[in-house]
Tab-separated table of C-alpha atoms and ligand atoms in Angstrom:
chain	number	residue	atom	x	y	z
A	54	MET	CA	-11.102	25.240	-17.093
A	55	THR	CA	-10.359	22.270	-14.819
A	56	GLN	CA	-13.999	22.028	-13.696
A	57	ASP	CA	-15.087	21.525	-17.329
A	58	VAL	CA	-13.496	18.094	-17.508
A	59	GLY	CA	-16.023	16.428	-15.218
A	60	ARG	CA	-19.084	18.453	-16.331
A	61	GLY	CA	-21.043	17.084	-13.398
A	62	ARG	CA	-20.693	13.505	-14.667
A	63	LEU	CA	-20.793	10.824	-11.987
A	64	ALA	CA	-17.652	8.903	-11.010
A	65	LEU	CA	-18.104	5.793	-8.852
A	66	ILE	CA	-15.203	4.575	-6.728
A	67	ALA	CA	-15.015	1.144	-5.100
A	68	GLY	CA	-12.756	1.182	-2.035
A	69	GLY	CA	-11.936	3.961	0.414
A	70	GLY	CA	-8.237	3.346	1.060
A	71	ILE	CA	-5.398	5.710	0.183
A	72	GLY	CA	-5.963	5.135	-3.559
A	73	GLY	CA	-9.749	5.525	-3.542
A	74	LEU	CA	-9.800	8.666	-1.400
A	75	SER	CA	-7.000	10.242	-3.473
A	76	ALA	CA	-8.989	9.536	-6.628
A	77	ALA	CA	-12.177	10.971	-5.103
A	78	ALA	CA	-10.492	14.231	-4.098
A	79	SER	CA	-8.867	14.611	-7.533
A	80	LEU	CA	-11.923	13.747	-9.639
A	81	ALA	CA	-14.071	16.174	-7.684
A	82	ARG	CA	-11.528	18.910	-8.423
A	83	LEU	CA	-11.972	18.104	-12.120
A	84	GLY	CA	-15.713	18.731	-11.815
A	85	PHE	CA	-16.984	15.143	-11.464
A	86	ARG	CA	-19.605	14.272	-8.903
A	87	VAL	CA	-18.178	11.356	-6.907
A	88	LYS	CA	-19.713	8.503	-4.932
A	89	ILE	CA	-17.228	6.365	-3.029
A	90	PHE	CA	-18.193	2.976	-1.592
A	91	GLU	CA	-16.196	1.380	1.236
A	92	GLN	CA	-17.046	-2.112	2.471
A	93	ALA	CA	-15.932	-1.466	6.073
A	94	ASP	CA	-18.118	0.410	8.553
A	95	ASP	CA	-15.635	3.288	8.590
A	96	PHE	CA	-12.731	4.716	6.598
A	97	ARG	CA	-9.723	3.476	8.515
A	98	GLU	CA	-6.124	2.412	8.059
A	99	VAL	CA	-3.846	-0.026	9.822
A	100	GLY	CA	-2.004	1.331	12.907
A	101	ALA	CA	1.389	1.568	11.220
A	102	GLY	CA	3.568	3.852	9.140
A	103	ILE	CA	4.415	4.099	5.479
A	104	GLN	CA	7.425	5.496	3.732
A	105	VAL	CA	6.842	8.043	1.001
A	106	GLY	CA	9.693	8.492	-1.464
A	107	PRO	CA	10.139	11.766	-3.384
A	108	ASN	CA	7.880	10.461	-6.173
A	109	GLY	CA	5.119	9.880	-3.615
A	110	VAL	CA	5.649	13.313	-2.056
A	111	ARG	CA	5.357	14.794	-5.559
A	112	ALA	CA	2.128	12.869	-6.145
A	113	ILE	CA	0.697	14.194	-2.847
A	114	LYS	CA	1.709	17.710	-3.943
A	115	ASN	CA	-0.197	17.046	-7.155
A	116	LEU	CA	-3.301	16.334	-5.052
A	117	GLY	CA	-2.866	19.789	-3.515
A	118	LEU	CA	-2.526	18.267	-0.047
A	119	LEU	CA	1.189	18.494	0.714
A	120	PRO	CA	0.925	21.282	3.351
A	121	GLN	CA	-1.681	19.284	5.315
A	122	VAL	CA	0.281	16.021	5.024
A	123	SER	CA	3.583	17.706	5.948
A	124	GLU	CA	2.184	18.599	9.357
A	125	PHE	CA	2.409	14.913	10.258
A	126	THR	CA	5.546	13.686	8.524
A	127	TRP	CA	9.006	12.792	9.786
A	128	LEU	CA	11.961	13.306	7.463
A	129	PRO	CA	14.521	10.577	8.211
A	130	PRO	CA	18.182	11.488	7.580
A	131	ALA	CA	19.048	8.131	5.964
A	132	LEU	CA	17.877	4.685	4.910
A	133	VAL	CA	19.997	2.091	6.679
A	134	MET	CA	20.374	-1.632	6.030
A	135	ARG	CA	21.994	-3.310	9.046
A	136	ASP	CA	23.381	-6.761	9.753
A	137	ALA	CA	21.032	-8.599	12.113
A	138	PHE	CA	23.835	-10.301	14.037
A	139	ASP	CA	26.756	-7.881	14.468
A	140	ALA	CA	24.752	-4.615	14.060
A	141	SER	CA	27.161	-3.281	11.429
A	142	ASP	CA	25.694	-1.038	8.738
A	143	ILE	CA	25.648	-2.764	5.343
A	144	CYS	CA	24.302	0.204	3.436
A	145	ARG	CA	23.468	3.808	4.386
A	146	ILE	CA	21.664	5.932	1.803
A	147	PRO	CA	21.783	9.574	2.895
A	148	LEU	CA	18.523	11.502	2.453
A	149	ASP	CA	20.355	14.794	2.733
A	150	ASP	CA	20.427	18.031	0.705
A	151	ARG	CA	22.099	16.245	-2.217
A	152	PHE	CA	19.243	13.732	-2.267
A	153	ARG	CA	16.570	16.441	-2.050
A	154	GLN	CA	18.161	18.589	-4.738
A	155	ARG	CA	18.488	15.667	-7.078
A	156	PHE	CA	14.951	14.297	-6.635
A	157	GLN	CA	13.356	17.691	-5.902
A	158	GLU	CA	11.352	16.439	-2.915
A	159	PRO	CA	12.309	14.879	0.434
A	160	TYR	CA	11.876	11.298	1.616
A	161	ALA	CA	9.125	11.265	4.243
A	162	VAL	CA	7.478	8.791	6.591
A	163	ILE	CA	3.946	9.157	7.916
A	164	HIS	CA	1.419	7.297	10.046
A	165	ARG	CA	-1.164	5.728	7.731
A	166	ALA	CA	-4.020	7.112	9.811
A	167	ASP	CA	-2.614	10.645	9.453
A	168	LEU	CA	-2.401	10.349	5.667
A	169	LEU	CA	-5.848	8.806	5.422
A	170	GLY	CA	-7.203	11.504	7.759
A	171	VAL	CA	-5.969	14.304	5.480
A	172	LEU	CA	-7.467	12.590	2.404
A	173	LEU	CA	-10.755	11.949	4.187
A	174	GLN	CA	-11.040	15.532	5.343
A	175	ALA	CA	-10.426	16.777	1.787
A	176	CYS	CA	-13.252	14.496	0.593
A	177	ARG	CA	-15.641	15.475	3.397
A	178	GLU	CA	-15.085	19.177	2.723
A	179	ASN	CA	-16.030	18.792	-0.938
A	180	PRO	CA	-19.815	18.840	-1.532
A	181	GLN	CA	-19.261	17.023	-4.851
A	182	ILE	CA	-18.236	13.876	-2.958
A	183	GLU	CA	-20.595	11.445	-1.221
A	184	LEU	CA	-19.009	8.848	1.049
A	185	PHE	CA	-20.709	5.520	1.764
A	186	THR	CA	-19.529	2.979	4.340
A	187	SER	CA	-20.771	-0.610	4.889
A	188	SER	CA	-21.175	-0.669	1.104
A	189	ARG	CA	-19.484	-3.621	-0.526
A	190	LEU	CA	-19.418	-3.714	-4.308
A	191	ALA	CA	-20.483	-7.141	-5.576
A	192	GLN	CA	-20.942	-6.794	-9.329
A	193	VAL	CA	-20.030	-4.572	-12.270
A	194	ASP	CA	-21.993	-4.372	-15.532
A	195	GLU	CA	-21.050	-2.426	-18.613
A	196	LEU	CA	-23.979	-0.412	-19.998
A	197	ASP	CA	-24.060	1.370	-23.340
A	198	GLU	CA	-22.342	4.603	-22.425
A	199	ARG	CA	-22.196	4.050	-18.692
A	200	VAL	CA	-21.319	1.499	-16.038
A	201	ARG	CA	-23.556	-0.076	-13.383
A	202	ILE	CA	-22.447	-1.345	-9.980
A	203	THR	CA	-24.471	-3.565	-7.691
A	204	LEU	CA	-23.688	-3.568	-4.004
A	205	GLU	CA	-23.934	-6.647	-1.813
A	206	ASP	CA	-27.122	-5.279	-0.224
A	207	GLY	CA	-28.777	-5.023	-3.657
A	208	ARG	CA	-28.411	-1.280	-4.278
A	209	ARG	CA	-27.702	-0.441	-7.921
A	210	ILE	CA	-25.946	2.731	-9.042
A	211	ASP	CA	-25.171	3.823	-12.612
A	212	GLY	CA	-22.238	6.124	-13.299
A	213	ASP	CA	-20.173	7.561	-16.125
A	214	LEU	CA	-16.968	6.135	-14.751
A	215	LEU	CA	-15.914	3.409	-12.288
A	216	ILE	CA	-12.577	3.364	-10.479
A	217	GLY	CA	-11.729	0.027	-8.853
A	218	ALA	CA	-9.634	1.016	-5.831
A	219	ASP	CA	-10.676	-2.090	-3.945
A	220	GLY	CA	-7.261	-3.494	-3.169
A	221	LEU	CA	-5.510	-6.858	-3.469
A	222	ARG	CA	-8.676	-8.938	-3.849
A	223	SER	CA	-10.466	-6.438	-6.078
A	224	VAL	CA	-13.923	-7.349	-7.360
A	225	VAL	CA	-13.599	-4.786	-10.163
A	226	ARG	CA	-10.372	-6.486	-11.272
A	227	GLN	CA	-12.199	-9.789	-11.618
A	228	THR	CA	-14.643	-8.153	-14.050
A	229	ILE	CA	-11.902	-6.470	-16.076
A	230	ILE	CA	-9.013	-8.972	-15.929
A	231	GLY	CA	-10.484	-12.041	-14.235
A	232	ASP	CA	-7.237	-13.538	-12.977
A	233	GLY	CA	-8.588	-14.983	-9.726
A	234	ALA	CA	-6.813	-14.971	-6.373
A	235	PRO	CA	-3.374	-13.413	-5.791
A	236	ARG	CA	-0.311	-15.641	-5.218
A	237	PRO	CA	-0.496	-17.698	-2.012
A	238	PRO	CA	1.202	-15.652	0.733
A	239	ARG	CA	4.766	-16.585	1.784
A	240	TYR	CA	5.605	-13.699	4.123
A	241	VAL	CA	4.270	-12.887	7.582
A	242	VAL	CA	4.166	-9.331	8.949
A	243	TYR	CA	3.605	-8.102	12.501
A	244	ARG	CA	3.574	-4.358	12.977
A	245	GLY	CA	2.634	-1.602	15.339
A	246	VAL	CA	3.364	1.875	16.620
A	247	VAL	CA	4.550	2.782	20.125
A	248	GLU	CA	4.925	6.146	21.797
A	249	ARG	CA	8.426	7.612	21.705
A	250	HIS	CA	8.829	7.570	25.503
A	251	ARG	CA	8.406	3.777	25.563
A	252	VAL	CA	11.540	3.320	23.457
A	253	PRO	CA	14.802	3.347	25.464
A	254	ASP	CA	16.948	6.335	24.376
A	255	ALA	CA	19.826	4.051	23.418
A	256	LEU	CA	17.607	2.209	20.932
A	257	TRP	CA	15.779	5.184	19.369
A	258	GLU	CA	17.158	6.262	15.989
A	259	PRO	CA	15.969	8.931	13.534
A	260	GLU	CA	16.665	6.862	10.375
A	261	VAL	CA	14.606	4.222	8.613
A	262	VAL	CA	16.552	1.156	9.790
A	263	MET	CA	16.186	-2.367	8.438
A	264	TRP	CA	17.940	-5.161	10.330
A	265	THR	CA	18.422	-7.993	7.839
A	266	GLY	CA	18.999	-11.683	8.496
A	267	PRO	CA	18.258	-15.015	6.818
A	268	ASP	CA	14.588	-15.131	5.772
A	269	ALA	CA	13.670	-12.366	8.226
A	270	ASP	CA	14.062	-8.637	8.767
A	271	PHE	CA	13.007	-5.978	11.226
A	272	VAL	CA	12.313	-2.326	10.337
A	273	HIS	CA	11.882	0.717	12.569
A	274	TYR	CA	11.530	4.462	12.110
A	275	PRO	CA	9.973	7.455	13.911
A	276	LEU	CA	6.525	8.757	12.951
A	277	ARG	CA	4.311	11.807	13.500
A	278	ARG	CA	6.995	14.477	13.961
A	279	GLY	CA	8.976	11.978	16.057
A	280	GLU	CA	6.271	11.440	18.675
A	281	LEU	CA	5.811	7.773	17.709
A	282	PHE	CA	8.025	4.843	16.732
A	283	ASN	CA	7.020	2.366	14.029
A	284	LEU	CA	8.044	-1.309	14.236
A	285	VAL	CA	7.646	-3.852	11.421
A	286	VAL	CA	8.551	-7.543	11.551
A	287	THR	CA	8.630	-9.539	8.271
A	288	PHE	CA	9.709	-13.151	7.861
A	289	LYS	CA	9.336	-15.925	5.332
A	290	SER	CA	7.007	-18.594	6.616
A	291	PRO	CA	8.537	-22.085	6.786
A	292	ILE	CA	5.059	-23.571	6.282
A	293	ASP	CA	2.183	-22.958	3.857
A	294	LEU	CA	-0.089	-20.164	5.073
A	295	ASP	CA	-3.862	-19.960	5.117
A	296	PRO	CA	-4.426	-16.445	3.635
A	297	PHE	CA	-7.367	-15.837	5.992
A	298	ASP	CA	-5.829	-17.083	9.273
A	299	ILE	CA	-4.529	-13.854	10.780
A	300	ALA	CA	-4.344	-14.770	14.473
A	301	GLY	CA	-0.873	-13.964	15.784
A	302	SER	CA	1.200	-15.089	18.768
A	303	TYR	CA	4.490	-14.157	20.456
A	304	ASP	CA	5.918	-17.612	19.778
A	305	ASP	CA	5.147	-17.302	16.071
A	306	MET	CA	6.698	-13.824	15.878
A	307	ARG	CA	9.786	-14.466	18.035
A	308	ALA	CA	10.943	-17.746	16.489
A	309	PRO	CA	12.731	-16.340	13.377
A	310	TYR	CA	14.535	-13.699	15.497
A	311	GLU	CA	16.052	-15.850	18.249
A	312	SER	CA	19.612	-15.343	17.012
A	313	PHE	CA	19.183	-11.659	16.036
A	314	HIS	CA	21.049	-8.856	17.844
A	315	PRO	CA	19.740	-8.076	21.390
A	316	THR	CA	18.523	-4.636	20.210
A	317	VAL	CA	16.118	-6.316	17.807
A	318	ARG	CA	14.934	-8.772	20.425
A	319	THR	CA	14.268	-5.937	22.882
A	320	LEU	CA	12.296	-3.883	20.347
A	321	LEU	CA	10.431	-6.969	19.171
A	322	GLU	CA	8.746	-7.252	22.561
A	323	MET	CA	6.903	-3.967	21.851
A	324	VAL	CA	5.237	-5.227	18.675
A	325	PRO	CA	1.570	-6.155	19.139
A	326	VAL	CA	0.827	-9.794	18.289
A	327	GLU	CA	-2.990	-9.927	18.340
A	328	ARG	CA	-3.016	-10.163	14.566
A	329	LYS	CA	-0.575	-10.700	11.736
A	330	TRP	CA	-0.682	-9.752	8.043
A	331	LEU	CA	0.067	-12.280	5.331
A	332	VAL	CA	1.519	-10.324	2.454
A	333	THR	CA	1.536	-11.275	-1.170
A	334	ASP	CA	1.285	-9.787	-4.648
A	335	ARG	CA	0.326	-10.586	-8.228
A	336	ALA	CA	2.391	-10.751	-11.375
A	337	PRO	CA	2.174	-7.543	-13.434
A	338	MET	CA	-0.724	-7.603	-15.881
A	339	HIS	CA	-1.699	-5.034	-18.495
A	340	GLY	CA	-5.228	-4.131	-19.575
A	341	TRP	CA	-6.649	-2.606	-16.392
A	342	SER	CA	-9.207	-0.533	-18.247
A	343	GLN	CA	-12.327	-1.735	-19.980
A	344	GLY	CA	-14.969	0.625	-21.299
A	345	HIS	CA	-15.898	3.041	-18.550
A	346	ALA	CA	-14.077	1.168	-15.757
A	347	THR	CA	-10.459	1.105	-14.642
A	348	LEU	CA	-8.251	0.077	-11.703
A	349	ILE	CA	-5.811	1.962	-9.484
A	350	GLY	CA	-3.452	1.049	-6.634
A	351	ASP	CA	-3.318	-2.495	-5.272
A	352	ALA	CA	-6.312	-3.475	-7.401
A	353	ALA	CA	-4.186	-2.797	-10.496
A	354	HIS	CA	-0.639	-3.688	-9.407
A	355	PRO	CA	-0.385	-5.227	-5.914
A	356	MET	CA	3.222	-5.485	-4.801
A	357	LEU	CA	5.305	-6.641	-1.858
A	358	GLN	CA	6.283	-3.808	0.467
A	359	TYR	CA	10.036	-4.019	-0.280
A	360	MET	CA	10.231	-0.925	-2.478
A	361	ALA	CA	7.974	0.995	-0.009
A	362	GLN	CA	5.908	2.051	-3.015
A	363	GLY	CA	2.385	0.560	-3.020
A	364	ALA	CA	0.686	3.693	-1.718
A	365	CYS	CA	3.049	5.983	-3.655
A	366	GLN	CA	2.174	4.185	-6.881
A	367	ALA	CA	-1.550	4.409	-6.084
A	368	ILE	CA	-1.301	8.205	-5.753
A	369	GLU	CA	0.856	8.398	-8.896
A	370	ASP	CA	-1.893	6.461	-10.705
A	371	VAL	CA	-4.352	9.168	-9.740
A	372	ALA	CA	-2.095	11.928	-11.114
A	373	GLN	CA	-1.791	10.096	-14.454
A	374	LEU	CA	-5.523	9.400	-14.567
A	375	VAL	CA	-6.278	13.076	-14.018
A	376	ASP	CA	-3.877	14.032	-16.820
A	377	GLU	CA	-5.552	11.657	-19.258
A	378	LEU	CA	-9.066	12.770	-18.310
A	379	ARG	CA	-7.982	16.346	-18.915
A	380	ALA	CA	-6.481	15.406	-22.272
A	381	GLN	CA	-9.494	13.388	-23.528
A	382	PRO	CA	-12.578	14.674	-21.673
A	383	ASP	CA	-14.928	13.727	-24.524
A	384	ASP	CA	-13.886	10.091	-24.651
A	385	LEU	CA	-13.737	8.576	-21.182
A	386	PRO	CA	-12.953	4.982	-22.319
A	387	ALA	CA	-10.029	6.296	-24.383
A	388	ALA	CA	-8.760	8.365	-21.445
A	389	LEU	CA	-8.919	5.325	-19.123
A	390	ASN	CA	-7.211	3.132	-21.669
A	391	THR	CA	-4.371	5.597	-22.213
A	392	TYR	CA	-3.958	5.982	-18.468
A	393	ALA	CA	-3.574	2.215	-17.951
A	394	GLY	CA	-1.163	1.907	-20.860
A	395	LYS	CA	1.055	4.700	-19.544
A	396	ARG	CA	1.200	3.275	-16.028
A	397	TYR	CA	1.829	-0.367	-16.931
A	398	HIS	CA	5.615	-0.507	-17.434
A	399	ARG	CA	6.530	1.641	-14.456
A	400	THR	CA	4.313	-0.217	-12.011
A	401	ALA	CA	5.428	-3.602	-13.422
A	402	ARG	CA	9.029	-2.601	-12.755
A	403	VAL	CA	8.213	-1.664	-9.172
A	404	GLN	CA	6.356	-4.974	-8.676
A	405	PHE	CA	9.321	-7.013	-9.949
A	406	SER	CA	11.828	-4.862	-8.050
A	407	ALA	CA	9.928	-5.480	-4.812
A	408	ARG	CA	10.190	-9.242	-5.356
A	409	GLN	CA	13.930	-8.950	-5.981
A	410	MET	CA	14.401	-6.658	-3.010
A	411	ILE	CA	12.904	-9.081	-0.507
A	412	GLU	CA	15.339	-11.720	-1.757
A	413	LEU	CA	18.210	-9.249	-1.425
A	414	CYS	CA	17.170	-8.232	2.087
A	415	GLN	CA	16.775	-11.720	3.501
A	416	VAL	CA	19.844	-13.518	2.065
A	417	SER	CA	22.393	-15.420	4.166
A	418	GLY	CA	25.924	-16.840	3.974
A	419	ALA	CA	28.116	-15.940	0.999
A	420	LEU	CA	25.289	-14.009	-0.685
A	421	ALA	CA	25.034	-11.767	2.377
A	422	ASP	CA	28.821	-11.232	2.250
A	423	LEU	CA	28.629	-10.268	-1.427
A	424	ARG	CA	25.736	-7.930	-0.739
A	425	ALA	CA	27.714	-6.165	2.001
A	426	LYS	CA	30.781	-5.845	-0.236
A	427	TYR	CA	28.686	-4.469	-3.097
A	428	PHE	CA	26.995	-1.799	-1.001
A	429	ARG	CA	30.064	-0.792	1.010
A	430	GLU	CA	31.931	-0.041	-2.215
A	431	ARG	CA	29.197	2.356	-3.391
A	432	SER	CA	29.373	6.134	-2.849
A	433	ALA	CA	26.278	8.093	-1.812
A	434	GLU	CA	25.982	9.360	-5.365
A	435	GLN	CA	26.082	5.836	-6.787
A	436	LEU	CA	23.408	4.733	-4.315
A	437	HIS	CA	21.253	7.685	-5.382
A	438	ASP	CA	21.875	6.767	-9.054
A	439	GLY	CA	20.291	3.378	-8.380
A	440	LEU	CA	17.082	5.067	-7.240
A	441	ALA	CA	16.832	7.656	-10.012
A	442	TRP	CA	14.406	5.630	-12.175
A	443	LEU	CA	11.952	5.583	-9.286
A	444	TYR	CA	12.343	8.947	-7.570
A	445	SER	CA	13.132	11.363	-10.435
A	446	PRO	CA	10.279	13.433	-11.872
A	447	LEU	CA	8.547	11.518	-14.666
A	448	ALA	CA	8.736	12.706	-18.239
A	449	GLY	CA	5.762	14.930	-19.010
A	450	GLU	CA	4.747	15.143	-15.346
A	451	ARG	CA	2.906	18.333	-14.506
A	452	PHE	CA	1.403	19.797	-11.396
A	453	ALA	CA	-2.236	20.531	-10.813
B	654	FAD	C1	3.712	-4.291	5.612
B	654	FAD	C2	3.434	-3.296	4.533
B	654	FAD	C3	4.212	-2.158	4.433
B	654	FAD	C4	3.983	-1.239	3.416
B	654	FAD	N1	4.776	-0.135	3.352
B	654	FAD	C5	4.558	0.763	2.374
B	654	FAD	C6	5.370	1.929	2.288
B	654	FAD	O1	6.289	2.121	3.101
B	654	FAD	N2	5.120	2.816	1.298
B	654	FAD	C7	4.115	2.639	0.388
B	654	FAD	O2	3.922	3.493	-0.491
B	654	FAD	N3	3.327	1.538	0.451
B	654	FAD	C8	3.523	0.601	1.407
B	654	FAD	N4	2.738	-0.507	1.479
B	654	FAD	C9	1.704	-0.723	0.444
B	654	FAD	C10	0.449	0.070	0.717
B	654	FAD	O3	-0.037	-0.171	2.004
B	654	FAD	C11	-0.632	-0.306	-0.283
B	654	FAD	O4	-0.089	-0.449	-1.563
B	654	FAD	C12	-1.707	0.764	-0.330
B	654	FAD	O5	-2.307	0.907	0.932
B	654	FAD	C13	-2.755	0.398	-1.377
B	654	FAD	O6	-3.817	1.316	-1.312
B	654	FAD	P1	-5.168	1.012	-2.095
B	654	FAD	O7	-6.063	2.143	-1.775
B	654	FAD	O8	-4.865	0.686	-3.506
B	654	FAD	O9	-5.696	-0.350	-1.474
B	654	FAD	P2	-6.159	-0.680	0.018
B	654	FAD	O10	-5.390	0.097	1.012
B	654	FAD	O11	-6.141	-2.168	0.133
B	654	FAD	O12	-7.647	-0.165	0.083
B	654	FAD	C14	-8.693	-0.877	-0.523
B	654	FAD	C15	-9.993	-0.480	0.170
B	654	FAD	O13	-11.068	-1.054	-0.549
B	654	FAD	C16	-11.982	-1.651	0.363
B	654	FAD	N5	-12.635	-2.712	-0.396
B	654	FAD	C17	-12.139	-3.915	-0.785
B	654	FAD	N6	-13.038	-4.596	-1.508
B	654	FAD	C18	-14.142	-3.806	-1.589
B	654	FAD	C19	-15.407	-3.946	-2.233
B	654	FAD	N7	-15.713	-5.045	-2.940
B	654	FAD	N8	-16.314	-2.954	-2.118
B	654	FAD	C20	-16.023	-1.820	-1.404
B	654	FAD	N9	-14.818	-1.638	-0.764
B	654	FAD	C21	-13.900	-2.615	-0.880
B	654	FAD	C22	-11.101	-2.133	1.502
B	654	FAD	O14	-11.842	-2.298	2.697
B	654	FAD	C23	-10.083	-1.005	1.599
B	654	FAD	O15	-10.517	0.030	2.439
B	654	FAD	C24	2.947	-1.453	2.475
B	654	FAD	C25	2.146	-2.590	2.578
B	654	FAD	C26	2.393	-3.513	3.593
B	654	FAD	C27	1.529	-4.739	3.667
């Protein structure tokens, strides 16, 4: 019986993002009582979209939430990489029937708030889950057979299990791994969502499109059944960045795009500039589990957004964690340890691939010419082959 795994034991979760809420919903289904602590005064996501590859769709299915999530998704017909100057397509990966048959699920895009909303509702509907906001975890202590967390306001809670889902600057990670701050940021992101009717018909496209130029790119795709349009600007900063200075400006955002195609410059004007995001990652690191505590999502394996996988990998983590808890319900530290070991190589590969991909996307000169030649010589099947390691069902994967 699934409920027998948790046996009413208490799971504590630090962080109420996509990873933390996914873990809460899944652990409660296993029969754990769950307390989830979010530092912000509400559970909320950035006003922007995310792409969910077939592996991410499968992980959402595993949570039992695919029908609810599907109400909000858009299924783009292709992934397009486009030259920023002459608007020619460098690469077009069809997301057609062949793609869906091969990877068994579609490629979807969704507004972050819609995904978070579905996860939050699943948590709120489950009486096993208690949600706490304005609750920042400050300290973790290993007890004999349990784990203790101390919140910034002094509250102490003991649990049988702690999941650190507290993102890039995870406090739980510092207890378990202790590797300090992430890499200094090099890339600047501006992003936002506009209503479909604000986008001129000639510029609206159903695909996920990335315009690529030297040290800068611009991505757009529809969201929420096509009612919205998502816009994402990413460029390499020519100067060192202060990781906590997030004030944006039009001048800052426009400068790298001055010579880009007029379509990009028109769409750029719709991107909000009140704030920017400074994105970075960490090098892959094993050993995310210690005793009764473990890490998931960005706390475990933060990555650049260039494989569109951070959230997908967080939800995959949860599926693996659930499998290991089911397999070793009498030995929680062993289950957590096995989980981390099984996830390490795959997530490390995605982290490294994301670093390579940003280099590939933002090249110039002869390298850009070689890139175009390489992709234009590839058939759809060959392009799909290149994604098989990421999107194909994992060995031993099973559904809840
Ligand atoms: C520009 C951009 C585009 C992206 N595009 C995609 C994409 O297309 N597809 C995809 O799959 N992924 C994408 N990602 C990655 C994705 O957004 C993240 O990997 C994902 O949101 C990580 O989820 P998480 O729950 O692990 O962490 P987070 O979303 O960072 O959530 C952590 C939560 O913990 C809270 N918290 C932090 N510290 C504490 C504490 N001490 N105590 C209590 N709470 C705390 C935070 O407030 C936050 O709510 C993108 C990222 C960026 C920056």
